[in-house]
mmCIF file of C-alpha atoms in Angstrom:
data_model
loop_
_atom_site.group_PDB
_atom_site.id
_atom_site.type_symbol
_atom_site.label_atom_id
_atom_site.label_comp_id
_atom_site.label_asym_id
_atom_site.label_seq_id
_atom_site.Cartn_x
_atom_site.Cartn_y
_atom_site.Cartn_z
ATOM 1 C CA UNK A 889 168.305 311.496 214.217
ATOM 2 C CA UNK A 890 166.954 308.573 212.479
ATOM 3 C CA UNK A 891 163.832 309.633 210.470
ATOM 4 C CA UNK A 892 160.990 307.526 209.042
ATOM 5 C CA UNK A 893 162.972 306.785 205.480
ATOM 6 C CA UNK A 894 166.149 304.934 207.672
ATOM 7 C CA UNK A 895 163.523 302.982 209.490
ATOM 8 C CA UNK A 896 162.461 301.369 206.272
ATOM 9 C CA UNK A 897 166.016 301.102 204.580
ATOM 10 C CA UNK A 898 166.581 299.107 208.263
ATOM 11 C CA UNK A 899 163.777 297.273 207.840
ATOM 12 C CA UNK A 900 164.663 296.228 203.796
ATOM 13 C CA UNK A 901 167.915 295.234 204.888
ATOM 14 C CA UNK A 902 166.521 293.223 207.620
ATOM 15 C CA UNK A 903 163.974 291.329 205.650
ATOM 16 C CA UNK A 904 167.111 290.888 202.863
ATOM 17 C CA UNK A 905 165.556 292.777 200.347
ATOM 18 C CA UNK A 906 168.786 293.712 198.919
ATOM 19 C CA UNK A 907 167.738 294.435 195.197
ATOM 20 C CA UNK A 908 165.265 297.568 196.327
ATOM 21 C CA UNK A 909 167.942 298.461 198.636
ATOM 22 C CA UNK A 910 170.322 298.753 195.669
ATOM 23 C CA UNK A 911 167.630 300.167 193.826
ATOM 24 C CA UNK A 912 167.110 302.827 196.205
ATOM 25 C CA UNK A 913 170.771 303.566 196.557
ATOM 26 C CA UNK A 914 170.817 304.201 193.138
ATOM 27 C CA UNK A 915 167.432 306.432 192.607
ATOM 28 C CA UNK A 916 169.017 308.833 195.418
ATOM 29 C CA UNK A 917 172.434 309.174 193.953
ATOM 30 C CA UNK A 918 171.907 310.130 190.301
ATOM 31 C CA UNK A 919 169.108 312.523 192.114
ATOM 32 C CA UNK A 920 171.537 313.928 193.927
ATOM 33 C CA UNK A 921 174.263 314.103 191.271
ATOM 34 C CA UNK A 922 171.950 315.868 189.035
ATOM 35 C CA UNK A 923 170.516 318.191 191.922
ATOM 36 C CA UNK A 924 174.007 319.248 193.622
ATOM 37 C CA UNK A 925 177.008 317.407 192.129
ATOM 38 C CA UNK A 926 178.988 314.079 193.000
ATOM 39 C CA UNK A 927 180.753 315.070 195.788
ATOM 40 C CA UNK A 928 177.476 316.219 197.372
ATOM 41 C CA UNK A 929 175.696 312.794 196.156
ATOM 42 C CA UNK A 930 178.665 310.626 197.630
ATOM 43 C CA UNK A 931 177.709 312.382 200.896
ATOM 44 C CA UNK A 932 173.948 311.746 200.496
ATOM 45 C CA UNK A 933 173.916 308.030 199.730
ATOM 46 C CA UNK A 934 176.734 307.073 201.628
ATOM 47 C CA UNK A 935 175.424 305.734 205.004
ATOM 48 C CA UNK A 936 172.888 303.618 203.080
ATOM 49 C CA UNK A 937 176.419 302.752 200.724
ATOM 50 C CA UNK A 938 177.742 301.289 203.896
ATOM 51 C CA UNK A 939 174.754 299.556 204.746
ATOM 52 C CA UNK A 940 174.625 297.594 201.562
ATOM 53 C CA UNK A 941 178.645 297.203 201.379
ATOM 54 C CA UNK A 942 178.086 295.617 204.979
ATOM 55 C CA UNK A 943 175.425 293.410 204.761
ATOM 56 C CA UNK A 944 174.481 292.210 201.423
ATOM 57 C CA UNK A 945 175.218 289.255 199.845
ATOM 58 C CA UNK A 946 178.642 290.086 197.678
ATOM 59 C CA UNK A 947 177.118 289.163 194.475
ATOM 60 C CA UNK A 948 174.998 292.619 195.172
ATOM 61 C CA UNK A 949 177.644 294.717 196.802
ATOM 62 C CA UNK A 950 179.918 294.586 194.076
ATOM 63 C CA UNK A 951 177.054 296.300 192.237
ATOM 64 C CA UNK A 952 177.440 299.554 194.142
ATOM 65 C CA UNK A 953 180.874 299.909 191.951
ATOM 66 C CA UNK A 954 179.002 298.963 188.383
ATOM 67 C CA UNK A 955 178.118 301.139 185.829
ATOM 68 C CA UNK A 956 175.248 298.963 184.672
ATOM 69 C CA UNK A 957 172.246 301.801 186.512
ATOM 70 C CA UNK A 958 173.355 304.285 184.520
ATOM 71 C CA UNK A 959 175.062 308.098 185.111
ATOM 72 C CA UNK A 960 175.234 309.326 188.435
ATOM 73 C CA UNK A 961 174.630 305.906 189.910
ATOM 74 C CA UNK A 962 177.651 304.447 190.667
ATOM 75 C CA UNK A 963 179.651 304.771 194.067
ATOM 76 C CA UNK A 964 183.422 305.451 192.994
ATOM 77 C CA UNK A 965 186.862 305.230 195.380
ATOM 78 C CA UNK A 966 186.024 308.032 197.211
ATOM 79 C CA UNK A 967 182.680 307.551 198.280
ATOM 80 C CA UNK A 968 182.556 306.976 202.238
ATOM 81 C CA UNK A 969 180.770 306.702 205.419
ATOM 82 C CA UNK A 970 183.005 306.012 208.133
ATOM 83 C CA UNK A 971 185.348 305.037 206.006
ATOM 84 C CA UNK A 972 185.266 304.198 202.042
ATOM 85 C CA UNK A 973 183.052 301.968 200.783
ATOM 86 C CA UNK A 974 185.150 299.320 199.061
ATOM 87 C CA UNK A 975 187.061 299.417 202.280
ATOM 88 C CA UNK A 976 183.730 298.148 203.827
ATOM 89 C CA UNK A 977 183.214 295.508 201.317
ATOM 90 C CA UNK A 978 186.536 294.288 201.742
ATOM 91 C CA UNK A 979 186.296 294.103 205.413
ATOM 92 C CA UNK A 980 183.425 291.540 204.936
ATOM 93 C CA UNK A 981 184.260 288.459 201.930
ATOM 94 C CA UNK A 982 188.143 286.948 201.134
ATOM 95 C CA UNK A 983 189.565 287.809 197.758
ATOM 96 C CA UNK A 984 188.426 284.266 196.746
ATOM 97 C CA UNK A 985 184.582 285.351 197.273
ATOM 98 C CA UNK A 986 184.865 288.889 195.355
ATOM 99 C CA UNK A 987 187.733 288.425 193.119
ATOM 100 C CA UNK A 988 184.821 286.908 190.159
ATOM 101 C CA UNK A 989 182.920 289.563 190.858
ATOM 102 C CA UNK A 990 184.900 292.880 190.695
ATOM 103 C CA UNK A 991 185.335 294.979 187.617
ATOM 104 C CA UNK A 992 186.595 298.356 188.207
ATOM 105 C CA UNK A 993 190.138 298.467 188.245
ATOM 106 C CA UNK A 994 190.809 300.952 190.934
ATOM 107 C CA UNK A 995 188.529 299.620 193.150
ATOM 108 C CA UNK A 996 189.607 295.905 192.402
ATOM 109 C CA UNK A 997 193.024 296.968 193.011
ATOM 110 C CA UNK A 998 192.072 298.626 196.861
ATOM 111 C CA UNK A 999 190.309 296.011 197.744
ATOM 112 C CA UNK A 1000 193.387 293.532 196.820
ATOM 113 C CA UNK A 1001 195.525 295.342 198.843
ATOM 114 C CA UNK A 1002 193.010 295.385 201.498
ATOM 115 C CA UNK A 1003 192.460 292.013 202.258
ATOM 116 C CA UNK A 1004 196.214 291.323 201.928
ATOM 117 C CA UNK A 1005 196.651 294.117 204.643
ATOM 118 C CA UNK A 1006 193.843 291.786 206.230
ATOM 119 C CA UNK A 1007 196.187 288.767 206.454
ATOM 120 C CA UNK A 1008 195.563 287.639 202.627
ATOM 121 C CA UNK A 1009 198.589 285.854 200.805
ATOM 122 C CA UNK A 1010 197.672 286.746 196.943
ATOM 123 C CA UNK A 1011 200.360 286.654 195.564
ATOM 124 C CA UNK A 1012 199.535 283.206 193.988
ATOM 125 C CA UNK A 1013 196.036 284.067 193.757
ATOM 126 C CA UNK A 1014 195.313 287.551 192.261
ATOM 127 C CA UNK A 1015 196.161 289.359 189.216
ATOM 128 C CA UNK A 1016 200.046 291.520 189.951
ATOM 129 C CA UNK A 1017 199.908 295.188 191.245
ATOM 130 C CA UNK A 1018 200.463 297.478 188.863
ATOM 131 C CA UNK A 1019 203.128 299.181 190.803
ATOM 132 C CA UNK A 1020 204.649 295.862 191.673
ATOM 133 C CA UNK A 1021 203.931 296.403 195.871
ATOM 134 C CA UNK A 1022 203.513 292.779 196.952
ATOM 135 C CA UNK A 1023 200.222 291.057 197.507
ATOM 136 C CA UNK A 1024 201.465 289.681 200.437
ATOM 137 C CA UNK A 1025 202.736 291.342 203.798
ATOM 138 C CA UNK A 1026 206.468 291.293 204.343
ATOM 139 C CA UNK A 1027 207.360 290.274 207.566
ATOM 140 C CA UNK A 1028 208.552 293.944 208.759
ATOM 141 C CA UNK A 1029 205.123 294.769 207.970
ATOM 142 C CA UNK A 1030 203.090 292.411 210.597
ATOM 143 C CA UNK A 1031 205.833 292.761 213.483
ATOM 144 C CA UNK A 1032 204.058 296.667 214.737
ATOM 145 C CA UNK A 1033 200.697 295.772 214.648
ATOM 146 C CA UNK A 1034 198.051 295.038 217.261
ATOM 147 C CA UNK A 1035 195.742 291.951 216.424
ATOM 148 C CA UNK A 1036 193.031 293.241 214.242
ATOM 149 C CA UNK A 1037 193.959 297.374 214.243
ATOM 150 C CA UNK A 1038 195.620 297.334 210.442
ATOM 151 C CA UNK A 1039 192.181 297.969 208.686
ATOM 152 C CA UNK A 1040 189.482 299.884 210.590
ATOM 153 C CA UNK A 1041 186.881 297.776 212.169
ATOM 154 C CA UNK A 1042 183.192 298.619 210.560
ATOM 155 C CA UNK A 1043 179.542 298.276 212.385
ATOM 156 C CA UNK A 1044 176.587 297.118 210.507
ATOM 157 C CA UNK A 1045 174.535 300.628 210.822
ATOM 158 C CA UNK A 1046 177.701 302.704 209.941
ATOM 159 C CA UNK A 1047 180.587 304.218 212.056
ATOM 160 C CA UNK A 1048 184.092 302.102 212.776
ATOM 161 C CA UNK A 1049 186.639 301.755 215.307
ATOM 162 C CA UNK A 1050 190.029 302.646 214.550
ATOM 163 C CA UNK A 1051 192.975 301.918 216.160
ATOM 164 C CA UNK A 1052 194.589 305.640 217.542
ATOM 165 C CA UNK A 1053 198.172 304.807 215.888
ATOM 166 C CA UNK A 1054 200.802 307.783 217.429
ATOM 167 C CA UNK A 1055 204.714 307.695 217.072
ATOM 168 C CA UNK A 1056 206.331 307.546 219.566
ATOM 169 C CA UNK A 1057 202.977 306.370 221.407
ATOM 170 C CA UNK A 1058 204.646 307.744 225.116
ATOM 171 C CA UNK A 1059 207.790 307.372 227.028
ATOM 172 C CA UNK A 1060 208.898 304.044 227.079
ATOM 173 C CA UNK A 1061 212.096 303.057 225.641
ATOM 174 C CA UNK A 1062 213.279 306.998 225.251
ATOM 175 C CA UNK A 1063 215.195 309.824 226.845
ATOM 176 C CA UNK A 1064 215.971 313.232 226.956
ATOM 177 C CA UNK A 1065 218.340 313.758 224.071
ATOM 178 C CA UNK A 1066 220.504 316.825 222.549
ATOM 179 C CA UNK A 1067 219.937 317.349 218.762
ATOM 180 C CA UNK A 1068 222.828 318.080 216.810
ATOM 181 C CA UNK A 1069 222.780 320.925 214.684
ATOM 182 C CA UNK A 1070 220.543 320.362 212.172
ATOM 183 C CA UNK A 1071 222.889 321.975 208.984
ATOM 184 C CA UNK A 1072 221.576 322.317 205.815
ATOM 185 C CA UNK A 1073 217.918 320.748 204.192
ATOM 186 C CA UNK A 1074 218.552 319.048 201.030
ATOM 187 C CA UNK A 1075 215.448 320.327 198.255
ATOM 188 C CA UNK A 1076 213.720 318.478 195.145
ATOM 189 C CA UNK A 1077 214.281 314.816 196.540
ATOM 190 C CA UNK A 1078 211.769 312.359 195.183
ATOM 191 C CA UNK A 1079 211.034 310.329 198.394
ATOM 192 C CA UNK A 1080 210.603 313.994 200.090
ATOM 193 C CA UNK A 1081 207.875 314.708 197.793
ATOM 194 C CA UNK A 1082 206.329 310.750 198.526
ATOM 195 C CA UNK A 1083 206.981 310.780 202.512
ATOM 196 C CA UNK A 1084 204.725 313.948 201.825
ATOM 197 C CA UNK A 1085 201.997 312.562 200.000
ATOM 198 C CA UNK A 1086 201.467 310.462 202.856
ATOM 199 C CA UNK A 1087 199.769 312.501 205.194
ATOM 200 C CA UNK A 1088 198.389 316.494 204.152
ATOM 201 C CA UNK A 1089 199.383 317.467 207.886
ATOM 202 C CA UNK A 1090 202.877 316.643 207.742
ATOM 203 C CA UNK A 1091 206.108 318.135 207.514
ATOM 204 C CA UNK A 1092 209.032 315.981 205.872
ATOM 205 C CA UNK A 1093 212.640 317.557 205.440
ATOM 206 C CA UNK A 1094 215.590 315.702 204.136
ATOM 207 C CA UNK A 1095 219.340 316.146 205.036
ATOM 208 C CA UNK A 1096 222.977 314.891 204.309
ATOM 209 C CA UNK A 1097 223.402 312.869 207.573
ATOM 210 C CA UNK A 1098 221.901 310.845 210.520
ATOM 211 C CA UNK A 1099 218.275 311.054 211.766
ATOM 212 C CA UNK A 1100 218.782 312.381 214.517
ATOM 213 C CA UNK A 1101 220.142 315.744 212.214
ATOM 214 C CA UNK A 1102 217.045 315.151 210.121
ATOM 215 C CA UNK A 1103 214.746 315.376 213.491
ATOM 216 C CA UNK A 1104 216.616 318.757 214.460
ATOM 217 C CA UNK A 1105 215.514 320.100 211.247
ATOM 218 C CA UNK A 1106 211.481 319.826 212.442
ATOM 219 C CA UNK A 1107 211.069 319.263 216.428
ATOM 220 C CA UNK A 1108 210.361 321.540 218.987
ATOM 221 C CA UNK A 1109 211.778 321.037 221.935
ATOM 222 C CA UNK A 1110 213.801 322.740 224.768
ATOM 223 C CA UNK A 1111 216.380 325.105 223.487
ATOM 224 C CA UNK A 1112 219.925 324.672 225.207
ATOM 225 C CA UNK A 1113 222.758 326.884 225.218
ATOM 226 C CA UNK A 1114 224.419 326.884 222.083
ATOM 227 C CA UNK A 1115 221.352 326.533 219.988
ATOM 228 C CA UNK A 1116 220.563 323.325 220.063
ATOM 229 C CA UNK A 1117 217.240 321.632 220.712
ATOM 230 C CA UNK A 1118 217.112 319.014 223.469
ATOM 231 C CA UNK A 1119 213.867 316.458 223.457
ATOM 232 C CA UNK A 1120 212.816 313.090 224.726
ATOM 233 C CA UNK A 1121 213.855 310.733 221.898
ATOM 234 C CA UNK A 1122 215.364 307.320 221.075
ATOM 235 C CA UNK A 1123 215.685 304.995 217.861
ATOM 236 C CA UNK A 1124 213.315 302.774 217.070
ATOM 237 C CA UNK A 1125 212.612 299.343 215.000
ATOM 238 C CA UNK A 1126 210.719 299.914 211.742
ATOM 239 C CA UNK A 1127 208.487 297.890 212.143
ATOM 240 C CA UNK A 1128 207.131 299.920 215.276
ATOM 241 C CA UNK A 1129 207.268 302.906 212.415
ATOM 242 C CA UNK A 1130 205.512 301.448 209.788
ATOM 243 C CA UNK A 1131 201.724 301.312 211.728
ATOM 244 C CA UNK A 1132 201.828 305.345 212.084
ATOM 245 C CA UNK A 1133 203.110 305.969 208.427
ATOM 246 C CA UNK A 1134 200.262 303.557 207.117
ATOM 247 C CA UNK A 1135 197.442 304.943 209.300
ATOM 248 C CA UNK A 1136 198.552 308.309 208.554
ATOM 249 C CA UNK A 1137 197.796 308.298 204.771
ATOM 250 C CA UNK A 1138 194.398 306.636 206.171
ATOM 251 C CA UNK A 1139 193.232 309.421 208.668
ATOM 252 C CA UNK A 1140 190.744 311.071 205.921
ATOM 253 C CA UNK A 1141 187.635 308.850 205.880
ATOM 254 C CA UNK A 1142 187.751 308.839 202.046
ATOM 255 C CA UNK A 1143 191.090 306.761 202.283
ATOM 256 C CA UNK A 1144 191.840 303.429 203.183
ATOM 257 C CA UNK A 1145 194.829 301.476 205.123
ATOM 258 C CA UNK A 1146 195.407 300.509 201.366
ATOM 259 C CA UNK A 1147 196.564 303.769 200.432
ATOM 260 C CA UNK A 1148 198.550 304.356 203.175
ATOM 261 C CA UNK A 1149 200.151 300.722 202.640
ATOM 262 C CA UNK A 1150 200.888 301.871 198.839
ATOM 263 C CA UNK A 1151 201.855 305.366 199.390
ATOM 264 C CA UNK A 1152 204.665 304.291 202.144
ATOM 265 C CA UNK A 1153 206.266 301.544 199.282
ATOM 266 C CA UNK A 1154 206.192 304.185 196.937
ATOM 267 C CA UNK A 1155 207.914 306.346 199.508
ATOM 268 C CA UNK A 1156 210.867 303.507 200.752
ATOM 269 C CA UNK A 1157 211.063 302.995 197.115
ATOM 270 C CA UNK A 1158 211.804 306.354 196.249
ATOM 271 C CA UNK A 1159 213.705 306.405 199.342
ATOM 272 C CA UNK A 1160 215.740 303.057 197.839
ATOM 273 C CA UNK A 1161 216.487 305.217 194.678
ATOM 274 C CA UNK A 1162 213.966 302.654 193.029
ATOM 275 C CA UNK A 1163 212.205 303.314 190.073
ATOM 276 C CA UNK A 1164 208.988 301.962 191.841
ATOM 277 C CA UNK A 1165 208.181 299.584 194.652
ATOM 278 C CA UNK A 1166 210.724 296.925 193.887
ATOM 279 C CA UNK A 1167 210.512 294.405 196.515
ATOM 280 C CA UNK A 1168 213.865 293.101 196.879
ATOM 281 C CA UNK A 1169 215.215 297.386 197.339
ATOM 282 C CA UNK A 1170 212.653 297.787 199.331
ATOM 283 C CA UNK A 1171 213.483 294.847 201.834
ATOM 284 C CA UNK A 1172 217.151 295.886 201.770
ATOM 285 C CA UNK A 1173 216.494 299.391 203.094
ATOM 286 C CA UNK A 1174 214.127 298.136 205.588
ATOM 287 C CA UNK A 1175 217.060 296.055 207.204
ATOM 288 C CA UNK A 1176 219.382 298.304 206.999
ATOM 289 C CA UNK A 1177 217.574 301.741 207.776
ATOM 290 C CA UNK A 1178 217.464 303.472 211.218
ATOM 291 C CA UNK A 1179 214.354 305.033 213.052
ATOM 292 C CA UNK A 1180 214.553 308.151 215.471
ATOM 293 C CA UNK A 1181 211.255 309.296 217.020
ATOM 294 C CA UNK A 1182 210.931 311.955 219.129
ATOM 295 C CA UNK A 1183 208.188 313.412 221.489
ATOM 296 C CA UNK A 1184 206.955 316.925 221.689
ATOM 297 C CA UNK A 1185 204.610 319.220 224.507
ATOM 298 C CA UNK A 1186 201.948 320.314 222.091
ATOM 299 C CA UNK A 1187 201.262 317.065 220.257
ATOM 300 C CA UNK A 1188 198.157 316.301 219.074
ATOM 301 C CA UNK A 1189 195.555 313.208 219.545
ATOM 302 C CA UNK A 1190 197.057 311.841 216.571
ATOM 303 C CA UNK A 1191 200.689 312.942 216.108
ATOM 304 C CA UNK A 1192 203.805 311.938 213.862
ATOM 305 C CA UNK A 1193 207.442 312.180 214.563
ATOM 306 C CA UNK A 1194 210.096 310.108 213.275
ATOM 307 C CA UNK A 1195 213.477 310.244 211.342
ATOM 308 C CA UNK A 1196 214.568 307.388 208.594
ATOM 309 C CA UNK A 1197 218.320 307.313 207.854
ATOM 310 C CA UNK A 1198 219.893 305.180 205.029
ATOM 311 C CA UNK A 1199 223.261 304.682 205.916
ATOM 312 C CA UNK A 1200 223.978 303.527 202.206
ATOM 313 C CA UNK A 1201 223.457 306.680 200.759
ATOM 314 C CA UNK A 1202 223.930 309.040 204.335
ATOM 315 C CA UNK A 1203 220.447 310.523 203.862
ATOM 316 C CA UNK A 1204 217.849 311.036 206.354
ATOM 317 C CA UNK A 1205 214.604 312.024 206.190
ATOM 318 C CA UNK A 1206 212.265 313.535 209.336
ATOM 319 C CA UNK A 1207 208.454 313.599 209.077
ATOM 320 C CA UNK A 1208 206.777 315.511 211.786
ATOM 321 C CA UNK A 1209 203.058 316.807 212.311
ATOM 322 C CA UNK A 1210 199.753 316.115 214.414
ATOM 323 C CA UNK A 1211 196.339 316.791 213.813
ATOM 324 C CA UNK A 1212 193.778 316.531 216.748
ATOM 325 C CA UNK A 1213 190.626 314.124 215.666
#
């Protein structure tokens, strides 16, 4: 319901009365902070957040993220609408624009890696990542993607559309397909621990062989004689992977596509035996690693199933789960 109090936030932002607006933003936040908490606050203030991350002139929006209005006032990463609010911002200038403005590190460093998931090149243009993950998309990293689905797609009043990433997203390409036997899980591997930090709702397990092996150690399919599992499967390119494993690490509204975009280098990093996201490792596995997805009955809206073998160093990993939206 929109009550009496949106209709004049509407009708600020309309007449571009962005200082009261920020103002206002402010005044309910630390209210809220000091009535019921932060988390509760972030939930309060965040639709008229989003309006102001939106609409207003940059030179203002960045001000959501200062400390200058004092405690309680100050929207941090995790504050979100449809989706987080630096996300928003970063939907809506280029680097060039709020690069000057920007002060927080954390945010600073999200919205970087947004607007390079954007399209950005800044990797001539922008302070280095801490971590080292490139400010620029590798090629494997454009090939998978739909025009315009690799950061969600924000309306002026709040909500978004996202793109509805699945793997594998139906039939095509695969067939039915007996898993071997899926031997022994392999414990306490660092990319295990990374491929699960990507998404709360997934499984991973890791194994001493092909994906395929690593898939048999998580699917459900059709038992066959002789205990095996038979499913409709077949490999796949990366780059068809690497949408899904982003936009998994983004499903929670408090995340952005640039968390899943820095969890998954951590994660091929790890899985490169790199100490961190090393660009050249990271490359090398891409080319050389191989992708088994697999469907199942019971999937949900948004599901996740896929293997990633390194034949260098015979591992494979499986990551499996599905959460209905």
């Amino acid at each position: 319901m929109i009550t009496y109090e949106d209709h004049c936030l509407r009708a600020l932002a309309a007449d571009g009365r962005w200082p009261e607006l920020l103002a206002a933003y402010r005044r309910h936040r630390a209210a809220a902070v000091e009535r019921s908490g932060e988390e509760s606050a972030a939930a309060v203030t965040a639709p008229l957040g989003h309006l102001i991350a939106y609409a207003a002139p940059p030179e203002l929006a960045v001000r959501l993220f200062d400390r200058d209005g004092g405690p309680g006032t100050v929207a941090g990463v995790a504050d979100h609408d449809a989706g987080p609010l630096w996300e928003v911002l970063a939907t809506r200038h280029s680097w060039l624009r709020l690069a000057p403005l920007l002060v927080p590190a954390a945010v600073r460093r999200l919205v970087a890696q947004t607007r390079v998931l954007i399209g950005e090149d800044l990797s001539y243009g922008a302070e280095p990542d801490p971590e080292g993950v490139p400010l620029v998309l590798e090629p494997w990293e454009t090939a998978g993607w739909e025009e315009g689905t690799r950061v969600r797609e924000y309306l002026p009043h709040g909500g978004a559309r996202t793109a509805l990433l699945t793997l594998p997203a139906g039939r095509e390409g695969l067939g039915e397909v007996e898993l071997p036997d899926p031997g022994m899980g392999l414990r306490g591997q660092r990319a295990t621990r990374a491929l699960g930090a990507l998404a709360p709702w997934a499984e991973v397990a890791c194994v001493r062989g092909p994906a395929p092996q690593a898939a048999a150690q998580l699917a459900r399919g059709t038992r066959v004689a002789g205990g095996f599992t038979r499913v409709t499967g077949g490999y796949v390119p990366f780059a068809l992977v690497y949408p899904a494993l982003v936009q998994a690490a983004a499903v929670d509204r408090a995340h952005g596509s640039a968390h899943g975009r820095l969890a998954l280098w951590r994660a091929l990093a790890a899985m490169a035996g790199a100490g961190g996201p090393d660009r050249a490792e990271v490359n090398a596995l891409v080319a050389r690693m191989r992708c088994f997805t697999w469907l199942e009955p019971a999937a949900g809206l948004r599901h996740l199933h896929v293997a990633l073998e390194d034949p260098a160093c015979g591992l494979a990993w499986a990551v499996r789960g599905s959460e209905e939206l």
